[in-house]
């Protein structure tokens, strides 16, 4: 759900008239070069492109307004992250649908867990006290009433790092994690 604006440094009435359709790169190129074959060099420089004649920038105007669903998905993921970072079992469980499945590899090998079983991993920690786990949302994508998300979870002093993948579903107006899996992307560092 990314809104992108492309602004041309040359002003033409066609480009900046009152149009109902969004402007895209191909539209700009067609208006700049007409129907001739575009044989000019175009170089992509992170959110911009350069031709022999003009420089175009994307996202000069920042309009990153979050939709209500984006805010709710982030809140669900933050509940999971905060709950597991501060040993808050109820907060962890609140992020999951009651019938969610978690597929994790642990000491006993690959196993399926319930949200209750997963939350109990944190029952021995002092509730509300930071346990060293840090999490951050790397990305998520919403399609109607489902979403996917990728979260990085790092242990104390980044001794280990996991990537968690989530499936979320909008259930009765609330976003809930319906499935989770994870993989370790770093080995324990020697002290």
Short mmCIF file of C-alpha atoms in Angstrom, two decimals:
data_model
loop_
_atom_site.label_atom_id
_atom_site.label_comp_id
_atom_site.label_asym_id
_atom_site.label_seq_id
_atom_site.Cartn_x
_atom_site.Cartn_y
_atom_site.Cartn_z
CA UNK A 1 0.00 0.00 0.00
CA UNK A 2 2.76 2.43 -0.98
CA UNK A 3 1.78 5.72 -2.56
CA UNK A 4 4.37 6.96 -5.01
CA UNK A 5 4.47 10.33 -6.68
CA UNK A 6 6.75 11.02 -9.60
CA UNK A 7 7.63 14.64 -10.23
CA UNK A 8 9.21 15.86 -13.43
CA UNK A 9 11.55 18.82 -13.20
CA UNK A 10 10.12 20.16 -16.45
CA UNK A 11 6.55 21.36 -16.23
CA UNK A 12 4.02 20.39 -18.86
CA UNK A 13 0.27 20.96 -18.69
CA UNK A 14 -0.40 17.32 -19.58
CA UNK A 15 1.58 16.07 -16.61
CA UNK A 16 0.33 18.52 -14.04
CA UNK A 17 -3.21 19.08 -15.28
CA UNK A 18 -6.16 17.76 -13.42
CA UNK A 19 -5.94 14.03 -14.02
CA UNK A 20 -7.83 11.32 -12.24
CA UNK A 21 -5.39 8.49 -13.03
CA UNK A 22 -2.11 8.23 -11.11
CA UNK A 23 1.03 9.21 -12.98
CA UNK A 24 3.59 6.47 -13.49
CA UNK A 25 7.09 6.30 -14.97
CA UNK A 26 5.92 4.97 -18.35
CA UNK A 27 3.34 7.75 -18.64
CA UNK A 28 6.00 10.37 -17.89
CA UNK A 29 8.40 8.89 -20.42
CA UNK A 30 5.70 8.78 -23.08
CA UNK A 31 4.89 12.45 -22.48
CA UNK A 32 8.53 13.50 -22.40
CA UNK A 33 9.65 11.54 -25.44
CA UNK A 34 6.39 11.32 -27.38
CA UNK A 35 5.94 8.33 -29.62
CA UNK A 36 9.60 8.14 -30.64
CA UNK A 37 11.65 5.19 -29.63
CA UNK A 38 13.34 5.77 -26.31
CA UNK A 39 16.97 5.04 -27.00
CA UNK A 40 18.32 7.36 -24.38
CA UNK A 41 20.15 5.95 -21.40
CA UNK A 42 18.07 5.58 -18.29
CA UNK A 43 19.85 4.85 -15.06
CA UNK A 44 18.04 3.87 -11.88
CA UNK A 45 19.36 5.66 -8.80
CA UNK A 46 17.21 4.52 -5.87
CA UNK A 47 13.80 6.06 -6.33
CA UNK A 48 14.87 8.19 -9.31
CA UNK A 49 15.75 7.73 -12.92
CA UNK A 50 17.95 9.80 -15.17
CA UNK A 51 17.68 10.20 -18.90
CA UNK A 52 19.87 12.22 -21.23
CA UNK A 53 17.41 15.09 -21.01
CA UNK A 54 15.84 15.11 -17.57
CA UNK A 55 16.08 13.88 -14.00
CA UNK A 56 12.97 12.48 -12.33
CA UNK A 57 12.49 11.88 -8.63
CA UNK A 58 9.98 9.60 -6.99
CA UNK A 59 8.58 10.32 -3.56
CA UNK A 60 9.73 13.92 -3.25
CA UNK A 61 6.43 14.54 -1.54
CA UNK A 62 6.11 12.21 1.40
CA UNK A 63 2.52 11.07 1.74
CA UNK A 64 2.98 7.90 3.72
CA UNK A 65 -0.33 7.84 5.47
CA UNK A 66 -1.12 4.49 6.98
CA UNK A 67 -4.46 2.89 6.43
CA UNK A 68 -6.42 1.72 9.48
CA UNK A 69 -5.59 -1.90 8.55
CA UNK A 70 -1.87 -1.12 8.35
CA UNK A 71 -2.01 0.42 11.83
CA UNK A 72 -3.86 -2.60 13.20
CA UNK A 73 -1.46 -5.11 11.62
CA UNK A 74 1.48 -3.18 13.11
CA UNK A 75 -0.25 -3.11 16.50
CA UNK A 76 -0.74 -6.90 16.41
CA UNK A 77 2.92 -7.45 15.51
CA UNK A 78 4.05 -4.98 18.19
CA UNK A 79 1.94 -6.85 20.77
CA UNK A 80 3.79 -10.02 19.81
CA UNK A 81 7.19 -8.28 19.96
CA UNK A 82 6.51 -6.44 23.23
CA UNK A 83 4.92 -9.45 24.87
CA UNK A 84 7.88 -11.67 24.07
CA UNK A 85 10.43 -8.96 25.00
CA UNK A 86 8.84 -8.21 28.38
CA UNK A 87 7.52 -11.67 29.36
CA UNK A 88 3.88 -10.55 29.08
CA UNK A 89 2.05 -13.79 28.39
CA UNK A 90 -1.40 -12.24 27.90
CA UNK A 91 -0.01 -9.70 25.42
CA UNK A 92 1.64 -12.49 23.44
CA UNK A 93 -1.58 -14.51 23.37
CA UNK A 94 -3.61 -11.43 22.36
CA UNK A 95 -1.65 -11.22 19.11
CA UNK A 96 -2.72 -14.72 18.04
CA UNK A 97 -6.01 -16.25 16.98
CA UNK A 98 -6.96 -18.88 19.56
CA UNK A 99 -6.56 -21.65 16.97
CA UNK A 100 -3.30 -20.33 15.49
CA UNK A 101 -0.48 -22.73 14.69
CA UNK A 102 3.19 -22.04 15.29
CA UNK A 103 5.72 -24.21 13.50
CA UNK A 104 9.08 -24.01 15.25
CA UNK A 105 12.29 -25.97 15.50
CA UNK A 106 13.58 -26.39 19.03
CA UNK A 107 15.57 -28.81 21.13
CA UNK A 108 13.06 -31.56 20.38
CA UNK A 109 13.17 -30.86 16.63
CA UNK A 110 10.40 -29.50 14.42
CA UNK A 111 7.14 -29.15 16.33
CA UNK A 112 3.74 -27.49 16.15
CA UNK A 113 2.74 -25.25 19.07
CA UNK A 114 -0.41 -23.45 20.19
CA UNK A 115 -0.32 -19.77 21.22
CA UNK A 116 -0.72 -20.90 24.84
CA UNK A 117 2.29 -23.24 24.61
CA UNK A 118 4.36 -20.53 22.93
CA UNK A 119 3.47 -17.90 25.55
CA UNK A 120 4.54 -20.35 28.26
CA UNK A 121 8.11 -20.15 26.92
CA UNK A 122 8.20 -16.78 28.73
CA UNK A 123 6.46 -17.77 32.00
CA UNK A 124 9.69 -17.98 34.03
CA UNK A 125 10.72 -14.42 33.20
CA UNK A 126 9.63 -11.52 35.38
CA UNK A 127 6.54 -9.98 33.79
CA UNK A 128 7.26 -6.47 32.55
CA UNK A 129 11.04 -6.80 32.79
CA UNK A 130 13.01 -6.58 29.53
CA UNK A 131 14.54 -9.98 28.75
CA UNK A 132 16.98 -8.86 26.05
CA UNK A 133 14.85 -9.87 23.05
CA UNK A 134 14.60 -7.08 20.53
CA UNK A 135 12.23 -7.21 17.61
CA UNK A 136 11.53 -5.07 14.61
CA UNK A 137 9.05 -5.34 11.79
CA UNK A 138 10.95 -5.72 8.54
CA UNK A 139 7.97 -5.76 6.19
CA UNK A 140 4.35 -6.66 5.82
CA UNK A 141 1.81 -6.77 3.03
CA UNK A 142 -1.97 -6.71 3.23
CA UNK A 143 -4.31 -8.24 0.66
CA UNK A 144 -7.93 -7.62 1.62
CA UNK A 145 -8.43 -9.54 4.89
CA UNK A 146 -5.12 -11.43 4.96
CA UNK A 147 -1.55 -10.29 5.48
CA UNK A 148 1.99 -11.60 5.56
CA UNK A 149 4.71 -10.18 7.77
CA UNK A 150 8.43 -10.59 8.37
CA UNK A 151 9.94 -9.72 11.75
CA UNK A 152 13.51 -9.86 13.01
CA UNK A 153 14.01 -11.06 16.58
CA UNK A 154 17.46 -10.64 18.11
CA UNK A 155 18.67 -12.01 21.42
CA UNK A 156 20.68 -10.15 24.04
CA UNK A 157 23.57 -8.30 22.39
CA UNK A 158 22.53 -9.97 19.10
CA UNK A 159 24.04 -13.30 20.18
CA UNK A 160 21.39 -14.86 17.96
CA UNK A 161 18.99 -13.56 15.34
CA UNK A 162 15.80 -15.14 14.04
CA UNK A 163 13.53 -14.22 11.20
CA UNK A 164 9.87 -14.83 12.00
CA UNK A 165 7.29 -15.14 9.23
CA UNK A 166 3.61 -14.60 10.00
CA UNK A 167 0.27 -15.09 8.33
CA UNK A 168 -2.39 -12.76 9.68
CA UNK A 169 -6.15 -12.68 9.17
CA UNK A 170 -8.70 -9.98 9.90
CA UNK A 171 -11.19 -11.66 12.22
CA UNK A 172 -14.23 -9.70 13.41
CA UNK A 173 -12.44 -6.41 12.72
CA UNK A 174 -9.20 -7.37 14.48
CA UNK A 175 -5.96 -8.58 12.92
CA UNK A 176 -4.67 -11.81 14.45
CA UNK A 177 -1.67 -14.00 13.74
CA UNK A 178 -2.99 -17.32 12.44
CA UNK A 179 0.39 -18.94 11.72
CA UNK A 180 4.03 -18.35 12.59
CA UNK A 181 7.32 -19.96 11.73
CA UNK A 182 10.90 -18.90 12.35
CA UNK A 183 14.45 -19.67 11.36
CA UNK A 184 17.77 -18.81 12.95
CA UNK A 185 19.88 -16.63 10.67
CA UNK A 186 22.93 -16.32 12.93
CA UNK A 187 24.92 -18.61 15.16
CA UNK A 188 25.73 -17.97 18.79
CA UNK A 189 28.73 -15.67 19.03
CA UNK A 190 31.55 -16.70 21.37
CA UNK A 191 32.22 -14.28 24.21
#
